[in-house]
Amino acid sequence: VKKNVIVDKKRLQKIKDRAVKARGLGQKFVFDEEGNAKSLYELQSFDEFIREKPLQDRQHEYFEKTGALMKKEDLLDKKRQKDLQQTKKKERKRKEKLVRQEAEGNSVGVTLGGGSENDEDEEPEFDEPEFENDFEKEVEDFDYPLKSSKRHRPDDANEDLEDFALALLSHD
C-alpha cells in the first residue's frame, strides 16, 4: 500500500541523482562496416600519447604557436598605444596654442579667399575691434526683452528697446 508522499525539490533532486548514478555515464557508439560497436569517445593511454609525439616536442610547438600570436598582438597593442599618444599630444599642442594666442591677444580667425602660392601676396589680418570694459558691461547687464507675454506689456518692451538704443548711441 503506497501512501501519497509529498516530494519537495530537494528530495526530487536526490532521486534524480541516484537514478543517474545507477544508469552510469552516457556513452555514444559508432558502428563500423562489420556492425561492431566502437565507443565514440576513446581516450588514449598516456604511453600511446607519448609514443605519437614526445611531450617536449608538443610543448615546443605550443610555445612557438602562442608566441607568434602574442608577438602579433603586442605589435598591434603598441601601434594602438602610439596612435593614442600621438592624438593626445596633438590635442595638447592645439590647446596650448589656443592659450598662447589668447595670452598674446590674437584671436583665431578665418582667412577668406584662397591661399596663394606666392608669399608676396599676403593679405593683411584684421583684429576684432576692442570695446571699453564699461560699455561691454552695460551691454551684458542690459535686460533684453523676452517674448511678449501677459507679464510684459508691449509699451514696456518698446521702452526697454529705446533705453538700449540710447545706451548704444550715447557711448560714441
Tab-separated table of N, CA and C in Angstrom:
chain	number	residue	atom	x	y	z
A	1	VAL	N	0.849	-1.165	0.000
A	1	VAL	CA	0.000	0.000	0.000
A	1	VAL	C	0.898	1.233	0.000
A	2	LYS	N	0.715	2.063	-1.038
A	2	LYS	CA	1.523	3.274	-1.155
A	2	LYS	C	0.749	4.440	-0.572
A	3	LYS	N	1.471	5.225	0.139
A	3	LYS	CA	0.885	6.443	0.682
A	3	LYS	C	1.269	7.599	-0.230
A	4	ASN	N	0.433	8.584	-0.259
A	4	ASN	CA	0.785	9.780	-1.017
A	4	ASN	C	1.884	10.527	-0.276
A	5	VAL	N	3.048	10.518	-0.892
A	5	VAL	CA	4.201	11.161	-0.268
A	5	VAL	C	4.434	12.492	-0.981
A	6	ILE	N	4.637	13.509	-0.197
A	6	ILE	CA	4.930	14.815	-0.761
A	6	ILE	C	6.427	14.873	-1.028
A	7	VAL	N	6.748	15.142	-2.282
A	7	VAL	CA	8.149	15.196	-2.666
A	7	VAL	C	8.505	16.665	-2.931
A	8	ASP	N	9.447	17.146	-2.106
A	8	ASP	CA	9.877	18.526	-2.335
A	8	ASP	C	11.049	18.529	-3.319
A	9	LYS	N	11.546	19.704	-3.629
A	9	LYS	CA	12.575	19.840	-4.652
A	9	LYS	C	13.863	19.122	-4.272
A	10	LYS	N	14.247	19.198	-3.018
A	10	LYS	CA	15.492	18.551	-2.592
A	10	LYS	C	15.400	17.036	-2.737
A	11	ARG	N	14.296	16.469	-2.314
A	11	ARG	CA	14.125	15.006	-2.438
A	11	ARG	C	14.075	14.592	-3.898
A	12	LEU	N	13.396	15.378	-4.728
A	12	LEU	CA	13.303	15.078	-6.147
A	12	LEU	C	14.690	15.094	-6.786
A	13	GLN	N	15.523	16.070	-6.409
A	13	GLN	CA	16.881	16.153	-6.947
A	13	GLN	C	17.704	14.940	-6.501
A	14	LYS	N	17.567	14.524	-5.256
A	14	LYS	CA	18.296	13.348	-4.770
A	14	LYS	C	17.877	12.100	-5.536
A	15	ILE	N	16.585	11.955	-5.798
A	15	ILE	CA	16.086	10.798	-6.543
A	15	ILE	C	16.673	10.794	-7.949
A	16	LYS	N	16.709	11.963	-8.592
A	16	LYS	CA	17.288	12.052	-9.933
A	16	LYS	C	18.767	11.711	-9.918
A	17	ASP	N	19.493	12.211	-8.931
A	17	ASP	CA	20.925	11.919	-8.849
A	17	ASP	C	21.182	10.417	-8.683
A	18	ARG	N	20.396	9.756	-7.839
A	18	ARG	CA	20.561	8.313	-7.665
A	18	ARG	C	20.276	7.563	-8.960
A	19	ALA	N	19.262	8.005	-9.692
A	19	ALA	CA	18.917	7.336	-10.949
A	19	ALA	C	20.043	7.495	-11.967
A	20	VAL	N	20.648	8.661	-12.037
A	20	VAL	CA	21.745	8.892	-12.974
A	20	VAL	C	22.953	8.034	-12.600
A	21	LYS	N	23.266	7.949	-11.312
A	21	LYS	CA	24.400	7.131	-10.879
A	21	LYS	C	24.158	5.650	-11.178
A	22	ALA	N	22.931	5.221	-11.024
A	22	ALA	CA	22.623	3.817	-11.276
A	22	ALA	C	22.757	3.488	-12.764
A	23	ARG	N	22.393	4.378	-13.643
A	23	ARG	CA	22.493	4.136	-15.078
A	23	ARG	C	23.924	4.204	-15.584
A	24	GLY	N	24.766	4.958	-14.913
A	24	GLY	CA	26.132	5.133	-15.404
A	24	GLY	C	26.187	6.312	-16.359
A	25	LEU	N	27.392	6.593	-16.820
A	25	LEU	CA	27.574	7.709	-17.731
A	25	LEU	C	27.033	7.357	-19.105
A	26	GLY	N	26.563	8.349	-19.792
A	26	GLY	CA	26.064	8.120	-21.139
A	26	GLY	C	27.225	7.822	-22.076
A	27	GLN	N	27.036	6.863	-22.935
A	27	GLN	CA	28.073	6.504	-23.901
A	27	GLN	C	27.487	6.557	-25.299
A	28	LYS	N	28.285	7.031	-26.221
A	28	LYS	CA	27.859	7.057	-27.606
A	28	LYS	C	28.708	6.057	-28.365
A	29	PHE	N	28.058	5.357	-29.268
A	29	PHE	CA	28.757	4.343	-30.048
A	29	PHE	C	28.664	4.667	-31.528
A	30	VAL	N	29.715	4.256	-32.236
A	30	VAL	CA	29.737	4.346	-33.687
A	30	VAL	C	29.925	2.918	-34.185
A	31	PHE	N	29.135	2.551	-35.168
A	31	PHE	CA	29.223	1.187	-35.684
A	31	PHE	C	30.038	1.184	-36.967
A	32	ASP	N	30.983	0.251	-37.025
A	32	ASP	CA	31.801	0.144	-38.237
A	32	ASP	C	31.068	-0.672	-39.294
A	33	GLU	N	31.731	-0.964	-40.425
A	33	GLU	CA	31.088	-1.657	-41.543
A	33	GLU	C	30.642	-3.073	-41.171
A	34	GLU	N	31.341	-3.675	-40.257
A	34	GLU	CA	31.010	-5.046	-39.865
A	34	GLU	C	29.922	-5.098	-38.809
A	35	GLY	N	29.536	-3.923	-38.277
A	35	GLY	CA	28.457	-3.887	-37.294
A	35	GLY	C	28.953	-3.916	-35.870
A	36	ASN	N	30.236	-3.798	-35.687
A	36	ASN	CA	30.777	-3.793	-34.324
A	36	ASN	C	30.660	-2.391	-33.722
A	37	ALA	N	30.263	-2.341	-32.471
A	37	ALA	CA	30.120	-1.054	-31.790
A	37	ALA	C	31.476	-0.589	-31.288
A	38	LYS	N	31.747	0.645	-31.569
A	38	LYS	CA	33.004	1.227	-31.119
A	38	LYS	C	32.651	2.521	-30.392
A	39	SER	N	33.238	2.768	-29.234
A	39	SER	CA	32.938	3.954	-28.447
A	39	SER	C	33.355	5.208	-29.226
A	40	LEU	N	32.490	6.191	-29.227
A	40	LEU	CA	32.767	7.417	-29.960
A	40	LEU	C	33.913	8.194	-29.312
A	41	TYR	N	33.938	8.213	-27.996
A	41	TYR	CA	34.972	8.940	-27.269
A	41	TYR	C	35.931	7.937	-26.642
A	42	GLU	N	37.046	7.765	-27.304
A	42	GLU	CA	38.057	6.869	-26.745
A	42	GLU	C	39.250	7.690	-26.309
A	43	LEU	N	39.705	7.425	-25.141
A	43	LEU	CA	40.886	8.106	-24.648
A	43	LEU	C	42.099	7.223	-24.875
A	44	GLN	N	43.194	7.883	-25.261
A	44	GLN	CA	44.432	7.148	-25.439
A	44	GLN	C	45.077	6.960	-24.082
A	45	SER	N	45.845	5.941	-23.985
A	45	SER	CA	46.622	5.777	-22.760
A	45	SER	C	47.791	6.755	-22.839
A	46	PHE	N	48.380	7.054	-21.727
A	46	PHE	CA	49.476	8.012	-21.669
A	46	PHE	C	50.664	7.526	-22.491
A	47	ASP	N	50.934	6.231	-22.450
A	47	ASP	CA	52.066	5.673	-23.214
A	47	ASP	C	51.854	5.850	-24.721
A	48	GLU	N	50.622	5.624	-25.197
A	48	GLU	CA	50.341	5.810	-26.626
A	48	GLU	C	50.472	7.286	-27.011
A	49	PHE	N	50.040	8.133	-26.130
A	49	PHE	CA	50.113	9.570	-26.373
A	49	PHE	C	51.573	10.011	-26.540
A	50	ILE	N	52.447	9.514	-25.689
A	50	ILE	CA	53.869	9.885	-25.752
A	50	ILE	C	54.540	9.245	-26.967
A	51	ARG	N	54.118	8.041	-27.339
A	51	ARG	CA	54.716	7.379	-28.500
A	51	ARG	C	54.449	8.165	-29.788
A	52	GLU	N	53.268	8.775	-29.891
A	52	GLU	CA	52.959	9.561	-31.084
A	52	GLU	C	53.906	10.747	-31.228
A	53	LYS	N	54.064	11.489	-30.164
A	53	LYS	CA	54.950	12.657	-30.192
A	53	LYS	C	55.391	12.937	-28.760
A	54	PRO	N	56.686	13.093	-28.534
A	54	PRO	CA	57.166	13.356	-27.163
A	54	PRO	C	56.616	14.678	-26.613
A	55	LEU	N	56.543	14.738	-25.306
A	55	LEU	CA	55.983	15.911	-24.647
A	55	LEU	C	56.784	17.180	-24.940
A	56	GLN	N	58.101	17.046	-25.003
A	56	GLN	CA	58.927	18.231	-25.255
A	56	GLN	C	58.639	18.825	-26.638
A	57	ASP	N	58.436	17.959	-27.621
A	57	ASP	CA	58.104	18.450	-28.964
A	57	ASP	C	56.744	19.146	-28.977
A	58	ARG	N	55.762	18.540	-28.295
A	58	ARG	CA	54.440	19.148	-28.210
A	58	ARG	C	54.514	20.509	-27.513
A	59	GLN	N	55.295	20.562	-26.440
A	59	GLN	CA	55.449	21.795	-25.687
A	59	GLN	C	56.118	22.867	-26.554
A	60	HIS	N	57.150	22.478	-27.296
A	60	HIS	CA	57.873	23.406	-28.165
A	60	HIS	C	56.939	23.968	-29.251
A	61	GLU	N	56.131	23.121	-29.865
A	61	GLU	CA	55.180	23.571	-30.881
A	61	GLU	C	54.162	24.554	-30.299
A	62	TYR	N	53.680	24.229	-29.111
A	62	TYR	CA	52.695	25.095	-28.466
A	62	TYR	C	53.285	26.480	-28.194
A	63	PHE	N	54.502	26.499	-27.655
A	63	PHE	CA	55.137	27.785	-27.347
A	63	PHE	C	55.413	28.593	-28.605
A	64	GLU	N	55.798	27.946	-29.686
A	64	GLU	CA	56.042	28.670	-30.939
A	64	GLU	C	54.746	29.283	-31.474
A	65	LYS	N	53.699	28.478	-31.453
A	65	LYS	CA	52.409	28.953	-31.988
A	65	LYS	C	51.870	30.123	-31.156
A	66	THR	N	51.835	29.962	-29.842
A	66	THR	CA	51.294	31.026	-29.000
A	66	THR	C	52.234	32.228	-28.949
A	67	GLY	N	53.531	31.986	-29.041
A	67	GLY	CA	54.491	33.095	-29.039
A	67	GLY	C	54.304	33.984	-30.251
A	68	ALA	N	54.087	33.372	-31.413
A	68	ALA	CA	53.870	34.160	-32.630
A	68	ALA	C	52.586	34.991	-32.501
A	69	LEU	N	51.532	34.389	-31.965
A	69	LEU	CA	50.278	35.129	-31.780
A	69	LEU	C	50.463	36.279	-30.795
A	70	MET	N	51.198	36.025	-29.724
A	70	MET	CA	51.415	37.064	-28.725
A	70	MET	C	52.241	38.217	-29.297
A	71	LYS	N	53.249	37.909	-30.127
A	71	LYS	CA	54.057	38.974	-30.741
A	71	LYS	C	53.192	39.841	-31.645
A	72	LYS	N	52.311	39.190	-32.412
A	72	LYS	CA	51.428	39.932	-33.308
A	72	LYS	C	50.501	40.853	-32.506
A	73	GLU	N	49.940	40.325	-31.429
A	73	GLU	CA	49.053	41.123	-30.584
A	73	GLU	C	49.819	42.253	-29.906
A	74	ASP	N	51.066	41.978	-29.481
A	74	ASP	CA	51.877	43.024	-28.861
A	74	ASP	C	52.142	44.158	-29.836
A	75	LEU	N	52.438	43.824	-31.092
A	75	LEU	CA	52.679	44.860	-32.093
A	75	LEU	C	51.428	45.711	-32.309
A	76	LEU	N	50.266	45.059	-32.373
A	76	LEU	CA	49.017	45.799	-32.532
A	76	LEU	C	48.754	46.709	-31.330
A	77	ASP	N	49.010	46.192	-30.130
A	77	ASP	CA	48.810	46.993	-28.926
A	77	ASP	C	49.746	48.197	-28.898
A	78	LYS	N	50.993	47.981	-29.288
A	78	LYS	CA	51.956	49.084	-29.308
A	78	LYS	C	51.541	50.140	-30.315
A	79	LYS	N	51.046	49.707	-31.479
A	79	LYS	CA	50.615	50.653	-32.504
A	79	LYS	C	49.416	51.457	-32.007
A	80	ARG	N	48.448	50.787	-31.375
A	80	ARG	CA	47.285	51.484	-30.834
A	80	ARG	C	47.709	52.506	-29.779
A	81	GLN	N	48.635	52.096	-28.904
A	81	GLN	CA	49.107	52.973	-27.839
A	81	GLN	C	49.821	54.187	-28.426
A	82	LYS	N	50.634	53.959	-29.445
A	82	LYS	CA	51.365	55.055	-30.086
A	82	LYS	C	50.387	56.035	-30.747
A	83	ASP	N	49.388	55.515	-31.438
A	83	ASP	CA	48.386	56.371	-32.072
A	83	ASP	C	47.637	57.193	-31.026
A	84	LEU	N	47.286	56.560	-29.923
A	84	LEU	CA	46.573	57.247	-28.854
A	84	LEU	C	47.435	58.365	-28.277
A	85	GLN	N	48.719	58.092	-28.049
A	85	GLN	CA	49.610	59.110	-27.511
A	85	GLN	C	49.774	60.262	-28.493
A	86	GLN	N	49.856	59.948	-29.784
A	86	GLN	CA	50.003	60.997	-30.783
A	86	GLN	C	48.766	61.893	-30.817
A	87	THR	N	47.580	61.300	-30.752
A	87	THR	CA	46.367	62.114	-30.775
A	87	THR	C	46.281	62.974	-29.520
A	88	LYS	N	46.666	62.423	-28.369
A	88	LYS	CA	46.659	63.209	-27.139
A	88	LYS	C	47.658	64.364	-27.234
A	89	LYS	N	48.832	64.098	-27.816
A	89	LYS	CA	49.856	65.131	-27.954
A	89	LYS	C	49.361	66.237	-28.875
A	90	LYS	N	48.742	65.862	-30.004
A	90	LYS	CA	48.209	66.865	-30.928
A	90	LYS	C	47.150	67.721	-30.244
A	91	GLU	N	46.276	67.093	-29.481
A	91	GLU	CA	45.230	67.825	-28.779
A	91	GLU	C	45.841	68.773	-27.751
A	92	ARG	N	46.848	68.296	-27.020
A	92	ARG	CA	47.507	69.133	-26.026
A	92	ARG	C	48.182	70.328	-26.692
A	93	LYS	N	48.877	70.086	-27.801
A	93	LYS	CA	49.546	71.170	-28.536
A	93	LYS	C	48.523	72.187	-29.037
A	94	ARG	N	47.385	71.707	-29.542
A	94	ARG	CA	46.348	72.600	-30.042
A	94	ARG	C	45.828	73.487	-28.920
A	95	LYS	N	45.584	72.883	-27.750
A	95	LYS	CA	45.091	73.659	-26.615
A	95	LYS	C	46.129	74.674	-26.155
A	96	GLU	N	47.400	74.263	-26.114
A	96	GLU	CA	48.464	75.186	-25.725
A	96	GLU	C	48.546	76.356	-26.701
A	97	LYS	N	48.377	76.091	-27.980
A	97	LYS	CA	48.425	77.135	-28.995
A	97	LYS	C	47.287	78.123	-28.781
A	98	LEU	N	46.086	77.611	-28.492
A	98	LEU	CA	44.950	78.496	-28.245
A	98	LEU	C	45.190	79.367	-27.014
A	99	VAL	N	45.731	78.774	-25.959
A	99	VAL	CA	46.017	79.532	-24.742
A	99	VAL	C	47.065	80.602	-25.032
A	100	ARG	N	48.090	80.237	-25.789
A	100	ARG	CA	49.145	81.175	-26.141
A	100	ARG	C	48.577	82.335	-26.964
A	101	GLN	N	47.706	82.027	-27.918
A	101	GLN	CA	47.104	83.066	-28.747
A	101	GLN	C	46.211	83.980	-27.925
A	102	GLU	N	45.477	83.431	-26.983
A	102	GLU	CA	44.639	84.255	-26.128
A	102	GLU	C	45.490	85.152	-25.249
A	103	ALA	N	46.618	84.629	-24.768
A	103	ALA	CA	47.505	85.423	-23.927
A	103	ALA	C	48.125	86.565	-24.726
A	104	GLU	N	48.427	86.344	-25.977
A	104	GLU	CA	49.011	87.376	-26.825
A	104	GLU	C	47.951	88.368	-27.296
A	105	GLY	N	46.714	88.014	-27.157
A	105	GLY	CA	45.635	88.903	-27.568
A	105	GLY	C	45.183	88.651	-28.986
A	106	ASN	N	45.787	87.714	-29.650
A	106	ASN	CA	45.357	87.390	-31.013
A	106	ASN	C	44.156	86.478	-30.935
A	107	SER	N	43.216	86.736	-31.791
A	107	SER	CA	42.067	85.849	-31.829
A	107	SER	C	42.199	84.946	-33.039
A	108	VAL	N	41.672	83.766	-32.901
A	108	VAL	CA	41.702	82.833	-34.012
A	108	VAL	C	40.628	83.260	-34.983
A	109	GLY	N	41.004	83.525	-36.202
A	109	GLY	CA	40.033	83.984	-37.175
A	109	GLY	C	40.148	83.179	-38.449
A	110	VAL	N	39.205	83.390	-39.317
A	110	VAL	CA	39.187	82.684	-40.587
A	110	VAL	C	39.688	83.644	-41.652
A	111	THR	N	40.605	83.182	-42.459
A	111	THR	CA	41.096	83.987	-43.555
A	111	THR	C	40.280	83.650	-44.778
A	112	LEU	N	39.660	84.662	-45.361
A	112	LEU	CA	38.827	84.428	-46.524
A	112	LEU	C	39.682	84.463	-47.777
A	113	GLY	N	39.264	83.751	-48.762
A	113	GLY	CA	39.999	83.718	-50.028
A	113	GLY	C	40.961	82.552	-50.035
A	114	GLY	N	41.316	82.139	-51.228
A	114	GLY	CA	42.225	81.008	-51.356
A	114	GLY	C	43.635	81.423	-50.990
A	115	GLY	N	44.359	80.523	-50.401
A	115	GLY	CA	45.742	80.787	-50.059
A	115	GLY	C	46.574	80.805	-51.318
A	116	SER	N	47.309	81.889	-51.518
A	116	SER	CA	48.108	81.989	-52.732
A	116	SER	C	49.411	81.232	-52.541
A	117	GLU	N	49.939	80.753	-53.615
A	117	GLU	CA	51.190	80.017	-53.545
A	117	GLU	C	52.358	80.966	-53.320
A	118	ASN	N	52.223	82.221	-53.751
A	118	ASN	CA	53.293	83.209	-53.564
A	118	ASN	C	53.152	83.827	-52.177
A	119	ASP	N	54.288	83.915	-51.479
A	119	ASP	CA	54.257	84.523	-50.162
A	119	ASP	C	54.199	86.043	-50.261
A	120	GLU	N	54.445	86.606	-51.438
A	120	GLU	CA	54.454	88.054	-51.613
A	120	GLU	C	53.051	88.642	-51.492
A	121	ASP	N	52.044	87.885	-51.882
A	121	ASP	CA	50.672	88.383	-51.895
A	121	ASP	C	49.950	88.063	-50.590
A	122	GLU	N	50.551	88.436	-49.491
A	122	GLU	CA	49.916	88.145	-48.208
A	122	GLU	C	48.816	89.159	-47.954
A	123	GLU	N	47.706	88.647	-47.467
A	123	GLU	CA	46.592	89.528	-47.154
A	123	GLU	C	46.740	90.012	-45.719
A	124	PRO	N	46.391	91.246	-45.450
A	124	PRO	CA	46.522	91.750	-44.071
A	124	PRO	C	45.495	91.071	-43.168
A	125	GLU	N	45.892	90.858	-41.923
A	125	GLU	CA	44.991	90.260	-40.947
A	125	GLU	C	44.326	91.380	-40.167
A	126	PHE	N	43.037	91.272	-39.932
A	126	PHE	CA	42.288	92.279	-39.213
A	126	PHE	C	41.914	91.744	-37.847
A	127	ASP	N	42.163	92.536	-36.833
A	127	ASP	CA	41.773	92.170	-35.475
A	127	ASP	C	40.370	92.673	-35.226
A	128	GLU	N	39.680	92.001	-34.348
A	128	GLU	CA	38.337	92.447	-33.992
A	128	GLU	C	38.450	93.719	-33.166
A	129	PRO	N	37.531	94.654	-33.334
A	129	PRO	CA	37.607	95.884	-32.545
A	129	PRO	C	37.395	95.583	-31.070
A	130	GLU	N	38.171	96.277	-30.254
A	130	GLU	CA	38.048	96.080	-28.816
A	130	GLU	C	37.203	97.204	-28.232
A	131	PHE	N	36.291	96.867	-27.351
A	131	PHE	CA	35.424	97.846	-26.737
A	131	PHE	C	35.897	98.111	-25.323
A	132	GLU	N	35.477	99.235	-24.827
A	132	GLU	CA	35.821	99.562	-23.444
A	132	GLU	C	35.034	98.649	-22.515
A	133	ASN	N	35.628	98.374	-21.387
A	133	ASN	CA	35.019	97.438	-20.440
A	133	ASN	C	33.670	97.922	-19.930
A	134	ASP	N	33.510	99.227	-19.694
A	134	ASP	CA	32.251	99.736	-19.161
A	134	ASP	C	31.113	99.492	-20.140
A	135	PHE	N	31.396	99.757	-21.401
A	135	PHE	CA	30.356	99.568	-22.412
A	135	PHE	C	29.957	98.103	-22.522
A	136	GLU	N	30.959	97.204	-22.523
A	136	GLU	CA	30.644	95.779	-22.604
A	136	GLU	C	29.807	95.342	-21.411
A	137	LYS	N	30.112	95.891	-20.257
A	137	LYS	CA	29.328	95.535	-19.070
A	137	LYS	C	27.893	96.020	-19.208
A	138	GLU	N	27.735	97.236	-19.780
A	138	GLU	CA	26.380	97.745	-19.976
A	138	GLU	C	25.581	96.836	-20.897
A	139	VAL	N	26.232	96.392	-21.978
A	139	VAL	CA	25.537	95.532	-22.932
A	139	VAL	C	25.211	94.197	-22.296
A	140	GLU	N	26.153	93.648	-21.520
A	140	GLU	CA	25.905	92.349	-20.897
A	140	GLU	C	24.850	92.442	-19.807
A	141	ASP	N	24.895	93.557	-19.054
A	141	ASP	CA	23.958	93.702	-17.943
A	141	ASP	C	22.568	94.129	-18.386
A	142	PHE	N	22.454	94.616	-19.615
A	142	PHE	CA	21.158	95.086	-20.088
A	142	PHE	C	20.181	93.926	-20.167
A	143	ASP	N	18.987	94.138	-19.640
A	143	ASP	CA	17.956	93.100	-19.628
A	143	ASP	C	17.229	93.132	-20.966
A	144	TYR	N	17.540	92.169	-21.812
A	144	TYR	CA	16.896	92.109	-23.117
A	144	TYR	C	15.453	91.677	-22.947
A	145	PRO	N	14.546	92.306	-23.670
A	145	PRO	CA	13.144	91.895	-23.547
A	145	PRO	C	12.929	90.513	-24.153
A	146	LEU	N	12.220	89.709	-23.432
A	146	LEU	CA	11.892	88.375	-23.909
A	146	LEU	C	10.620	88.449	-24.733
A	147	LYS	N	10.107	87.305	-25.108
A	147	LYS	CA	8.845	87.273	-25.848
A	147	LYS	C	7.774	87.995	-25.045
A	148	SER	N	6.950	88.698	-25.749
A	148	SER	CA	5.910	89.431	-25.023
A	148	SER	C	4.925	88.427	-24.448
A	149	SER	N	4.666	88.589	-23.200
A	149	SER	CA	3.720	87.702	-22.528
A	149	SER	C	2.762	88.569	-21.729
A	150	LYS	N	1.943	87.977	-20.945
A	150	LYS	CA	0.968	88.718	-20.164
A	150	LYS	C	1.652	89.615	-19.140
A	151	ARG	N	2.847	89.190	-18.692
A	151	ARG	CA	3.552	89.986	-17.697
A	151	ARG	C	4.131	91.257	-18.309
A	152	HIS	N	4.593	91.177	-19.578
A	152	HIS	CA	5.186	92.328	-20.241
A	152	HIS	C	4.182	92.943	-21.204
A	153	ARG	N	3.950	94.200	-21.031
A	153	ARG	CA	3.104	94.900	-21.985
A	153	ARG	C	3.965	95.368	-23.136
A	154	PRO	N	3.431	95.534	-24.315
A	154	PRO	CA	4.218	95.991	-25.456
A	154	PRO	C	4.894	97.326	-25.203
A	155	ASP	N	4.271	98.210	-24.413
A	155	ASP	CA	4.872	99.514	-24.128
A	155	ASP	C	6.179	99.348	-23.358
A	156	ASP	N	6.208	98.385	-22.410
A	156	ASP	CA	7.423	98.137	-21.632
A	156	ASP	C	8.541	97.646	-22.534
A	157	ALA	N	8.222	96.788	-23.475
A	157	ALA	CA	9.240	96.248	-24.379
A	157	ALA	C	9.812	97.363	-25.243
A	158	ASN	N	8.953	98.267	-25.730
A	158	ASN	CA	9.438	99.378	-26.543
A	158	ASN	C	10.336	100.306	-25.734
A	159	GLU	N	9.955	100.556	-24.481
A	159	GLU	CA	10.769	101.418	-23.630
A	159	GLU	C	12.139	100.785	-23.387
A	160	ASP	N	12.162	99.469	-23.182
A	160	ASP	CA	13.439	98.776	-22.979
A	160	ASP	C	14.317	98.890	-24.212
A	161	LEU	N	13.722	98.720	-25.378
A	161	LEU	CA	14.496	98.832	-26.619
A	161	LEU	C	15.022	100.248	-26.824
A	162	GLU	N	14.188	101.219	-26.471
A	162	GLU	CA	14.620	102.617	-26.606
A	162	GLU	C	15.789	102.913	-25.670
A	163	ASP	N	15.708	102.396	-24.431
A	163	ASP	CA	16.807	102.593	-23.475
A	163	ASP	C	18.092	101.955	-23.998
A	164	PHE	N	17.967	100.802	-24.570
A	164	PHE	CA	19.137	100.105	-25.108
A	164	PHE	C	19.740	100.892	-26.267
A	165	ALA	N	18.885	101.397	-27.165
A	165	ALA	CA	19.367	102.168	-28.311
A	165	ALA	C	20.043	103.450	-27.839
A	166	LEU	N	19.479	104.127	-26.841
A	166	LEU	CA	20.093	105.351	-26.302
A	166	LEU	C	21.452	105.048	-25.676
A	167	ALA	N	21.559	103.884	-24.982
A	167	ALA	CA	22.840	103.499	-24.372
A	167	ALA	C	23.884	103.274	-25.448
A	168	LEU	N	23.479	102.664	-26.558
A	168	LEU	CA	24.424	102.444	-27.647
A	168	LEU	C	24.861	103.745	-28.288
A	169	LEU	N	23.923	104.644	-28.507
A	169	LEU	CA	24.228	105.900	-29.174
A	169	LEU	C	25.047	106.846	-28.292
A	170	SER	N	24.797	106.816	-27.007
A	170	SER	CA	25.492	107.729	-26.095
A	170	SER	C	26.929	107.291	-25.848
A	171	HIS	N	27.270	106.103	-26.192
A	171	HIS	CA	28.621	105.585	-25.909
A	171	HIS	C	29.659	106.131	-26.862
A	172	ASP	N	29.293	106.551	-28.043
A	172	ASP	CA	30.221	107.022	-29.071
A	172	ASP	C	31.339	107.768	-28.446
